Amino acid sequence: MNGAESVLKTLEAAGAELCIANPGTSEMHCVSALGRSEKMRAVLALFEGVVTGAADGYGRIKEKPAITLLHLGPGLGNGIANLHNARRAATPIINIVGDHATDHLRFDAPLASDIEGLARPVSGWIGRVPYAHEAARFAREAYRQSMTPPGQTATLILPADAAWNDAEEALPPPSLPKPAPPSARAIDRAAEALRRAKGAAILMRGAVLKEEGLRQAGRVQAAAGVRLLCDTFAPRIQKGRGRVSVERIPYFAEQIEAFLEGVDCLLLVGAKPPVSFFAYPGRKSWMTPKGCALLTLAHPSEDGEEALRALASSLKAPRNPPLPPRETPPKAPSSDDALTPDLAARIIGALLPEGAILSDESATSGGGLQSSLADAPPHDHLSLTGGAIGQGLPLAVGAALAAPDRKVLCLHGDGGAMYTVQALWTIAREKLDVTTVIFSNRSYAILNIELMRVGAENAGPKALSMLDLSNPDLDWVSIARGLGVAATRAETAREFSDQLGEALRQKEPRLIEAAL
């Protein structure tokens, strides 16, 4: 057994089942080991940003790490944007980054680089294997570190000689850390604060936004009359009929100010205090209202669900939260009116199948989506957590690999989708049940808005051309077909409703260019 085999078998023993790769020469012994494995699925992506984004989507749904296989520093560098998003999502991921053989490093060959320096901003743990016989120990620690609550990226650097030299046998699974129990003092303080507050709110993030955590939050809401909030870009929320709903903090700073007006007590559960996404002239960045009491019920590394359960008990909350009565599901608009973002949102909400997973990077075109999804069947919603665009398509790849029995719907702006368009090829190659909707407005529309908001004056034609995606127009039907995905174009509400309905009924890759 060589070092590469000992790494792979140790990770398999720990529970890893998927490797998403874009390998090079230094990783060939890992590729060979993958070829001999009967347990590990190997998926090829054509760009490292797709590799890392797919690992993020897989980890959010599966709640355990996928392995990425990346080629030296440049390969890792290509994947950093979506590793940034994964860090903000607290997703468990294991990067295996090949490096030159130890004796070769001193020659400063063209691909030599500071891999640790590249990995540090997006990794919770970094390990470099010194010798092949240490490879299994480092692999087991990488798995353990990736599962440290609430989840993080572990980057394992594997020099070529540590991969090809003889190694020890694989190691058994590590013991995995569990979330810390909530603080009794924090629960008592929160209960007392909620009793005194006139306008309290709970801001939640992480595992508490799954169904059971939301149920406990709903109990607290019923007992104390609090508002339930989540971040603008929460990693994963379980939404839809029959589930406790939460209010999503708006994107723009002035909207957040109005949204939080009157909140005199803000309770944090796995979340940080709200701040504006960017700084703006004359506007504040710290968004907690002046005079508002700020308390932490549970840190991200603590068991937020148990903290909410204990708080609900302290407040003598009802066993189950009240839920709004089930209404007749809305019908999808079907007219020959030109398609608009609002019509598209209403159609998506009406047609979404139960158990679907939404990978949402709809950007400006998805403004009305949240209200349309409130009455949709139960589903999971995944967001662009770190703001680095080009996450939606890879995230959908990972979600589909994690849950092949569930429909994945990817909603994407056209500008962001071009960052990682290679994901469509992997979707086709793996025959993933992903329906992709590209909102085609031929513009970085959010940047047109931000151009005005930051006070950049006298933007002439040359400046505006930097935000324009026409000349030439992107032909998404041809792009998708060229990458192996069947595609159509919708210009009216009727066309979009018919095409989306057909795509959601089938179990195969589809793309719809929604012309706005």
Coordinates of C-alpha atoms in Angstrom, one line a residue:
M1 CA 0.0 0.0 0.0
N2 CA 1.3 3.4 -0.9
G3 CA 0.6 6.8 0.8
A4 CA -2.2 7.7 -1.6
E5 CA -4.0 4.4 -0.9
S6 CA -3.6 4.8 2.8
V7 CA -5.2 8.3 2.7
L8 CA -8.1 7.1 0.6
K9 CA -8.8 4.0 2.6
T10 CA -8.6 5.9 5.9
L11 CA -11.1 8.5 4.6
E12 CA -13.4 5.8 3.4
A13 CA -13.3 4.2 6.8
A14 CA -14.2 7.5 8.4
G15 CA -17.3 7.7 6.1
A16 CA -16.2 9.7 3.0
E17 CA -18.0 8.5 -0.1
L18 CA -17.3 11.1 -2.8
C19 CA -14.2 12.6 -4.4
I20 CA -14.7 15.6 -6.8
A21 CA -11.5 16.2 -8.8
N22 CA -9.5 18.1 -11.3
P23 CA -6.2 16.5 -10.8
G24 CA -2.7 16.9 -12.4
T25 CA 0.6 15.0 -12.5
S26 CA 1.3 15.3 -8.8
E27 CA -2.0 13.6 -8.0
M28 CA -1.7 10.6 -10.3
H29 CA -1.2 8.1 -7.5
C30 CA -4.4 9.4 -5.9
V31 CA -6.2 9.0 -9.2
S32 CA -4.9 5.5 -9.5
A33 CA -6.1 4.7 -5.9
L34 CA -9.5 6.1 -6.8
G35 CA -9.6 3.8 -9.8
R36 CA -9.1 0.8 -7.6
S37 CA -11.7 1.9 -4.9
E38 CA -15.0 0.1 -4.7
K39 CA -16.4 2.6 -2.1
M40 CA -15.4 6.1 -3.3
R41 CA -17.4 7.7 -6.1
A42 CA -15.1 9.8 -8.4
V43 CA -16.5 12.8 -10.2
L44 CA -14.6 15.0 -12.7
A45 CA -15.1 18.7 -13.0
L46 CA -13.5 20.9 -15.7
F47 CA -12.6 23.8 -13.4
E48 CA -11.5 23.9 -9.7
G49 CA -14.2 26.4 -8.8
V50 CA -16.8 23.7 -9.8
V51 CA -14.9 21.2 -7.7
T52 CA -15.0 23.3 -4.5
G53 CA -18.5 24.6 -5.0
A54 CA -19.8 21.1 -5.6
A55 CA -18.1 19.9 -2.4
D56 CA -19.9 22.8 -0.6
G57 CA -23.3 21.7 -1.9
Y58 CA -22.6 18.1 -1.0
G59 CA -21.6 19.0 2.5
R60 CA -24.6 21.2 3.2
I61 CA -27.0 18.5 2.3
K62 CA -25.1 15.3 3.3
E63 CA -23.7 16.9 6.5
K64 CA -20.3 15.3 6.0
P65 CA -17.3 16.1 3.8
A66 CA -16.7 15.4 0.2
I67 CA -13.1 15.2 -0.8
T68 CA -11.7 17.6 -3.4
L69 CA -8.5 16.6 -5.4
L70 CA -6.7 19.7 -6.6
H71 CA -3.4 20.2 -8.5
L72 CA -0.8 22.2 -6.5
G73 CA -1.2 25.8 -5.6
P74 CA -2.7 27.0 -8.9
G75 CA -5.4 24.4 -8.7
L76 CA -6.3 25.3 -5.2
G77 CA -6.1 29.0 -6.2
N78 CA -8.7 28.4 -8.9
G79 CA -11.1 26.9 -6.3
I80 CA -10.6 29.6 -3.6
A81 CA -13.7 31.7 -4.4
N82 CA -16.1 28.8 -3.7
L83 CA -14.0 27.7 -0.7
H84 CA -14.6 31.3 0.6
N85 CA -18.3 30.7 0.2
A86 CA -18.0 27.3 1.9
R87 CA -16.1 28.9 4.9
R88 CA -19.0 31.3 5.3
A89 CA -21.4 28.4 5.2
A90 CA -19.4 26.4 7.7
T91 CA -19.5 23.4 5.4
P92 CA -17.3 20.3 6.1
I93 CA -14.9 19.8 3.2
I94 CA -11.6 18.0 2.8
N95 CA -9.2 19.3 0.2
I96 CA -6.4 17.0 -0.9
V97 CA -3.9 19.3 -2.6
G98 CA -1.0 17.5 -4.4
D99 CA 2.5 19.1 -4.2
H100 CA 5.9 18.4 -5.8
A101 CA 7.9 15.6 -4.3
T102 CA 9.9 16.8 -1.3
D103 CA 13.3 16.7 -3.0
H104 CA 12.0 18.5 -6.0
L105 CA 10.8 21.6 -4.1
R106 CA 14.3 23.0 -3.8
F107 CA 14.5 23.5 -7.5
D108 CA 11.6 26.0 -7.6
A109 CA 10.0 24.3 -10.6
P110 CA 7.3 26.4 -12.5
L111 CA 4.3 25.1 -10.5
A112 CA 5.9 25.5 -7.1
S113 CA 4.0 27.9 -4.8
D114 CA 3.1 28.7 -1.2
I115 CA 0.2 26.2 -0.9
E116 CA -0.2 26.8 2.8
G117 CA -0.4 30.6 2.2
L118 CA -3.1 30.1 -0.4
A119 CA -5.1 27.7 1.8
R120 CA -4.9 29.6 5.1
P121 CA -7.7 32.2 4.5
V122 CA -10.2 29.5 3.5
S123 CA -9.2 26.6 5.8
G124 CA -9.9 25.8 9.4
W125 CA -7.1 23.3 9.5
I126 CA -4.0 22.7 7.3
G127 CA -1.8 19.6 7.4
R128 CA 1.2 18.7 5.2
V129 CA 2.1 15.0 5.1
P130 CA 5.9 14.7 5.8
Y131 CA 6.3 11.0 4.9
A132 CA 4.2 8.3 3.4
H133 CA 3.9 6.3 6.6
E134 CA 2.3 9.4 8.2
A135 CA -0.3 9.8 5.5
A136 CA -3.1 7.9 7.1
R137 CA -2.7 9.7 10.4
F138 CA -3.0 13.1 8.6
A139 CA -6.0 11.9 6.6
R140 CA -7.9 10.8 9.7
E141 CA -7.1 14.1 11.4
A142 CA -8.3 16.0 8.3
Y143 CA -11.7 14.1 8.5
R144 CA -12.0 14.9 12.2
Q145 CA -11.2 18.5 11.7
S146 CA -13.7 19.0 8.9
M147 CA -16.4 17.7 11.2
T148 CA -15.5 20.1 14.0
P149 CA -18.8 21.9 14.8
P150 CA -20.3 23.7 13.0
G151 CA -18.1 22.4 10.1
Q152 CA -15.0 23.7 8.3
T153 CA -12.6 23.1 5.5
A154 CA -9.6 20.9 6.2
T155 CA -6.8 21.1 3.6
L156 CA -4.4 18.2 3.4
I157 CA -1.2 18.8 1.4
L158 CA 0.1 15.5 0.0
P159 CA 3.6 15.7 -1.7
A160 CA 4.0 13.3 -4.6
D161 CA 6.6 11.2 -2.8
A162 CA 4.4 10.8 0.2
A163 CA 1.7 9.5 -2.2
W164 CA 3.9 7.0 -4.1
N165 CA 6.1 5.7 -1.3
D166 CA 5.2 2.6 0.8
A167 CA 2.9 3.4 3.7
E168 CA 1.3 1.8 6.7
E169 CA -2.2 0.3 6.6
A170 CA -5.3 2.6 6.8
L171 CA -6.5 3.7 10.2
P172 CA -9.9 3.2 11.8
P173 CA -12.4 6.1 11.9
P174 CA -11.7 9.0 14.3
S175 CA -14.0 10.0 17.2
L176 CA -15.9 13.0 16.0
P177 CA -16.4 16.1 18.1
K178 CA -20.0 17.0 18.9
P179 CA -21.6 20.5 19.4
A180 CA -21.0 21.8 22.9
P181 CA -24.0 21.9 25.1
P182 CA -25.7 25.2 25.6
S183 CA -24.9 27.4 28.6
A184 CA -27.5 27.3 31.3
R185 CA -26.6 30.9 32.2
A186 CA -27.1 32.0 28.6
I187 CA -30.6 30.3 28.6
D188 CA -31.6 32.0 31.9
R189 CA -30.4 35.4 30.6
A190 CA -32.2 35.0 27.4
A191 CA -35.5 34.0 29.1
E192 CA -35.3 37.0 31.4
A193 CA -34.5 39.4 28.5
L194 CA -37.4 38.1 26.4
R195 CA -39.8 38.6 29.3
R196 CA -38.7 42.3 29.6
A197 CA -38.4 43.1 25.9
K198 CA -41.1 44.8 23.9
G199 CA -39.7 44.1 20.4
A200 CA -37.5 41.0 20.6
A201 CA -36.1 39.0 17.7
I202 CA -34.1 35.8 17.3
L203 CA -31.4 35.7 14.6
M204 CA -30.6 32.1 13.6
R205 CA -28.0 30.4 11.4
G206 CA -26.8 26.9 10.9
A207 CA -28.5 23.6 11.9
V208 CA -31.3 25.4 13.8
L209 CA -32.7 26.4 10.4
K210 CA -33.7 22.8 9.8
E211 CA -37.2 21.6 10.6
E212 CA -36.7 20.6 14.2
G213 CA -34.7 23.7 15.1
L214 CA -37.4 25.9 13.5
R215 CA -40.1 24.0 15.5
Q216 CA -38.3 24.9 18.7
A217 CA -37.9 28.5 17.6
G218 CA -41.6 28.5 16.8
R219 CA -42.4 27.4 20.4
V220 CA -40.3 30.4 21.7
Q221 CA -42.1 32.7 19.3
A222 CA -45.5 31.5 20.5
A223 CA -44.5 32.0 24.2
A224 CA -42.7 35.3 23.9
G225 CA -44.0 37.0 20.7
V226 CA -40.6 37.3 19.2
R227 CA -39.7 37.7 15.5
L228 CA -37.7 34.9 13.9
L229 CA -35.0 36.0 11.6
C230 CA -32.2 34.6 9.4
D231 CA -29.3 36.1 7.5
T232 CA -29.7 37.4 4.0
F233 CA -27.7 34.4 2.8
A234 CA -28.2 31.6 5.2
P235 CA -26.4 28.3 4.1
R236 CA -29.5 26.1 4.3
I237 CA -33.1 26.6 5.4
Q238 CA -35.8 24.1 5.3
K239 CA -38.9 26.0 4.1
G240 CA -42.4 25.5 2.8
R241 CA -45.9 24.6 4.0
G242 CA -46.0 22.9 7.4
R243 CA -42.8 24.5 8.6
V244 CA -42.2 27.4 10.9
S245 CA -41.2 30.4 8.7
V246 CA -38.5 33.0 9.3
E247 CA -38.0 36.5 8.1
R248 CA -34.9 37.0 5.9
I249 CA -32.9 40.1 6.6
P250 CA -32.8 42.3 3.5
Y251 CA -29.7 43.0 1.4
F252 CA -29.4 46.7 1.4
A253 CA -28.3 48.7 4.5
E254 CA -31.3 51.1 4.5
Q255 CA -33.6 48.2 4.1
I256 CA -32.0 46.5 7.1
E257 CA -32.4 49.6 9.2
A258 CA -36.1 49.7 8.5
F259 CA -36.5 46.0 8.9
L260 CA -34.9 46.0 12.4
E261 CA -36.6 49.2 13.6
G262 CA -38.2 48.7 17.0
V263 CA -36.1 45.6 17.9
D264 CA -34.9 46.2 21.4
C265 CA -33.5 42.7 22.1
L266 CA -31.7 40.6 19.5
L267 CA -30.9 37.0 20.5
L268 CA -28.2 35.2 18.5
V269 CA -28.4 31.5 17.8
G270 CA -25.4 30.3 15.7
A271 CA -25.3 33.7 14.1
K272 CA -23.3 36.9 14.2
P273 CA -24.8 40.4 14.7
P274 CA -26.1 41.8 11.4
V275 CA -23.8 44.2 9.4
S276 CA -24.2 45.8 6.0
F277 CA -22.8 43.9 3.0
F278 CA -20.7 46.9 2.0
A279 CA -19.8 50.3 3.3
Y280 CA -21.8 53.2 1.8
P281 CA -21.1 56.9 2.1
G282 CA -23.1 58.4 5.0
R283 CA -24.6 55.1 6.2
K284 CA -23.6 52.9 9.1
S285 CA -22.2 49.4 8.8
W286 CA -23.3 48.0 12.2
M287 CA -27.0 47.3 11.8
T288 CA -28.1 46.4 15.3
P289 CA -30.4 49.2 16.4
K290 CA -29.1 51.7 18.9
G291 CA -30.0 50.7 22.5
C292 CA -30.9 47.1 21.4
A293 CA -29.8 44.4 23.9
L294 CA -27.6 41.9 22.1
L295 CA -27.4 38.4 23.6
T296 CA -25.9 35.1 22.5
L297 CA -28.0 32.1 23.3
A298 CA -25.8 29.6 21.4
H299 CA -22.5 30.1 19.6
P300 CA -22.0 28.4 16.2
S301 CA -20.0 25.6 17.9
E302 CA -22.8 25.0 20.4
D303 CA -26.1 23.0 20.1
G304 CA -28.5 25.7 19.0
E305 CA -31.5 23.4 18.7
E306 CA -31.1 22.2 22.3
A307 CA -30.6 25.8 23.4
L308 CA -34.0 26.8 21.8
R309 CA -35.6 23.7 23.3
A310 CA -34.4 24.7 26.8
L311 CA -35.5 28.3 26.3
A312 CA -38.9 27.2 25.2
S313 CA -39.3 25.1 28.3
S314 CA -38.1 28.0 30.5
L315 CA -40.8 30.2 28.9
K316 CA -43.4 27.4 29.4
A317 CA -44.0 27.4 25.7
P318 CA -46.6 25.2 24.0
R319 CA -45.5 21.7 22.9
N320 CA -46.0 22.6 19.2
P321 CA -46.0 26.0 17.6
P322 CA -49.1 27.2 15.8
L323 CA -48.8 27.1 12.0
P324 CA -50.8 29.0 9.5
P325 CA -53.7 27.1 8.0
R326 CA -52.9 25.3 4.7
E327 CA -54.3 27.1 1.8
T328 CA -55.0 25.9 -1.7
P329 CA -51.7 26.0 -3.5
P330 CA -51.5 28.9 -6.0
K331 CA -51.7 28.1 -9.7
A332 CA -48.8 29.0 -12.0
P333 CA -49.5 32.1 -14.0
S334 CA -49.9 31.1 -17.6
S335 CA -50.4 34.0 -20.0
D336 CA -48.7 35.4 -23.0
D337 CA -47.4 38.4 -21.0
A338 CA -43.7 39.0 -21.2
L339 CA -41.8 37.1 -18.5
T340 CA -40.8 39.2 -15.5
P341 CA -38.9 38.3 -12.3
D342 CA -42.2 38.5 -10.4
L343 CA -44.0 36.2 -12.8
A344 CA -41.1 33.8 -12.8
A345 CA -41.1 33.7 -9.0
R346 CA -44.8 33.0 -8.8
I347 CA -44.4 30.2 -11.4
I348 CA -41.5 28.6 -9.5
G349 CA -43.5 28.7 -6.2
A350 CA -46.5 27.1 -7.8
L351 CA -44.6 24.3 -9.6
L352 CA -41.9 23.4 -7.1
P353 CA -42.1 19.7 -6.2
E354 CA -42.1 18.5 -2.6
G355 CA -38.6 17.7 -1.3
A356 CA -36.8 19.8 -3.9
I357 CA -33.5 21.5 -3.2
L358 CA -33.1 25.0 -4.5
S359 CA -29.6 26.3 -5.3
D360 CA -30.3 30.0 -5.4
E361 CA -28.0 32.5 -7.0
S362 CA -30.8 34.4 -8.7
A363 CA -29.4 37.8 -7.6
T364 CA -31.6 40.7 -8.6
S365 CA -34.0 38.5 -10.5
G366 CA -35.0 36.6 -7.3
G367 CA -36.3 39.5 -5.3
G368 CA -39.9 38.1 -5.2
L369 CA -38.8 34.5 -4.7
Q370 CA -39.0 34.3 -0.9
S371 CA -42.6 35.3 -0.6
S372 CA -43.5 32.9 -3.5
L373 CA -41.8 30.0 -1.7
A374 CA -43.5 30.5 1.6
D375 CA -46.5 28.4 0.5
A376 CA -44.6 26.0 -1.7
P377 CA -44.2 22.3 -0.7
P378 CA -41.5 21.5 1.9
H379 CA -38.0 22.1 0.4
D380 CA -34.4 23.0 1.2
H381 CA -33.1 26.4 0.1
L382 CA -29.3 27.0 -0.3
S383 CA -27.9 30.5 -0.7
L384 CA -24.8 32.3 -1.9
T385 CA -23.2 32.6 1.5
G386 CA -20.0 34.4 0.9
G387 CA -21.0 36.7 -1.9
A388 CA -18.5 35.3 -4.4
I389 CA -20.6 34.7 -7.5
G390 CA -20.4 31.6 -9.5
Q391 CA -21.6 29.3 -6.7
G392 CA -25.1 28.3 -7.8
L393 CA -24.3 25.8 -10.5
P394 CA -21.5 23.9 -8.6
L395 CA -23.7 24.0 -5.5
A396 CA -26.5 22.3 -7.5
V397 CA -24.0 19.6 -8.7
G398 CA -23.0 18.8 -5.1
A399 CA -26.6 18.8 -3.8
A400 CA -27.6 16.4 -6.6
L401 CA -24.7 14.1 -5.8
A402 CA -25.7 14.1 -2.1
A403 CA -29.4 13.5 -2.7
P404 CA -29.9 11.7 -6.1
D405 CA -33.6 11.0 -5.2
R406 CA -34.5 14.7 -4.9
K407 CA -35.1 17.2 -7.6
V408 CA -32.5 20.0 -7.7
L409 CA -33.5 23.4 -9.1
C410 CA -30.8 25.9 -9.7
L411 CA -31.8 29.5 -10.1
H412 CA -29.0 31.7 -11.5
G413 CA -28.3 35.1 -12.9
D414 CA -26.6 35.0 -16.3
G415 CA -23.4 36.9 -15.1
G416 CA -22.7 34.7 -12.2
A417 CA -23.4 31.5 -14.2
M418 CA -20.6 32.3 -16.6
Y419 CA -18.0 32.0 -13.8
T420 CA -18.5 28.3 -13.4
V421 CA -20.5 27.3 -16.6
Q422 CA -18.3 24.2 -16.8
A423 CA -20.6 22.7 -14.1
L424 CA -23.2 22.0 -16.8
W425 CA -20.7 19.5 -18.4
T426 CA -20.5 17.6 -15.1
I427 CA -24.2 17.7 -14.7
A428 CA -24.6 16.1 -18.1
R429 CA -21.7 13.6 -17.6
E430 CA -23.1 12.4 -14.3
K431 CA -26.8 12.5 -15.5
L432 CA -27.7 14.6 -12.5
D433 CA -31.4 15.5 -11.9
V434 CA -30.8 19.2 -12.1
T435 CA -33.0 21.8 -13.7
T436 CA -31.3 25.1 -14.2
V437 CA -33.0 28.4 -14.8
I438 CA -30.8 31.2 -16.1
F439 CA -32.3 34.6 -15.6
S440 CA -31.0 36.3 -18.7
N441 CA -31.1 40.1 -18.4
R442 CA -27.7 40.5 -20.1
S443 CA -26.3 42.6 -17.3
Y444 CA -24.5 42.6 -13.9
A445 CA -27.7 44.2 -12.7
I446 CA -26.7 44.4 -9.0
L447 CA -23.6 46.4 -10.0
N448 CA -25.8 48.9 -11.9
I449 CA -27.6 49.5 -8.6
E450 CA -24.5 49.6 -6.5
L451 CA -22.9 52.1 -8.9
M452 CA -25.5 54.6 -7.9
R453 CA -25.6 53.6 -4.2
V454 CA -21.9 54.1 -3.5
G455 CA -22.0 57.6 -5.0
A456 CA -19.8 57.0 -8.0
E457 CA -20.9 60.0 -10.1
N458 CA -20.8 60.8 -13.8
A459 CA -20.6 57.2 -15.0
G460 CA -20.4 57.5 -18.8
P461 CA -20.8 54.9 -21.5
K462 CA -17.4 53.3 -21.0
A463 CA -18.1 52.7 -17.3
L464 CA -21.6 51.4 -18.0
S465 CA -20.2 49.0 -20.6
M466 CA -18.2 47.3 -17.8
L467 CA -21.6 46.1 -16.3
D468 CA -23.2 45.1 -19.6
L469 CA -23.3 41.5 -20.9
S470 CA -24.5 42.2 -24.4
N471 CA -22.5 42.8 -27.6
P472 CA -22.4 39.8 -28.1
D473 CA -25.5 38.4 -26.3
L474 CA -24.9 35.2 -24.4
D475 CA -26.9 32.4 -26.1
W476 CA -27.6 30.1 -23.2
V477 CA -29.5 27.5 -25.2
S478 CA -26.4 27.0 -27.4
I479 CA -24.0 27.1 -24.5
A480 CA -26.0 24.4 -22.6
R481 CA -26.4 22.2 -25.6
G482 CA -22.7 22.5 -26.3
L483 CA -22.0 21.1 -22.8
G484 CA -24.5 18.3 -23.1
V485 CA -27.6 19.7 -21.4
A486 CA -30.9 19.9 -23.2
A487 CA -32.1 23.6 -23.2
T488 CA -35.0 25.8 -24.2
R489 CA -35.7 29.6 -24.1
A490 CA -38.8 31.2 -22.5
E491 CA -39.9 34.7 -23.2
T492 CA -43.5 34.7 -21.9
A493 CA -45.1 33.4 -18.7
R494 CA -46.8 30.6 -20.6
E495 CA -43.6 29.4 -22.2
F496 CA -41.8 29.5 -18.9
S497 CA -44.6 27.7 -17.0
D498 CA -44.8 25.0 -19.6
Q499 CA -41.0 24.5 -19.9
L500 CA -40.4 24.5 -16.2
G501 CA -43.3 22.1 -15.5
E502 CA -42.0 19.7 -18.1
A503 CA -38.4 19.9 -16.7
L504 CA -39.5 19.3 -13.1
R505 CA -41.5 16.2 -14.1
Q506 CA -38.5 14.5 -15.8
K507 CA -35.4 13.1 -14.1
E508 CA -32.7 14.5 -16.4
P509 CA -30.6 17.6 -16.8
R510 CA -32.4 20.6 -18.3
L511 CA -31.7 24.3 -18.7
I512 CA -34.2 27.1 -19.3
E513 CA -33.1 30.5 -20.4
A514 CA -35.6 32.9 -18.9
A515 CA -35.4 36.0 -21.0
L516 CA -36.2 39.1 -18.9

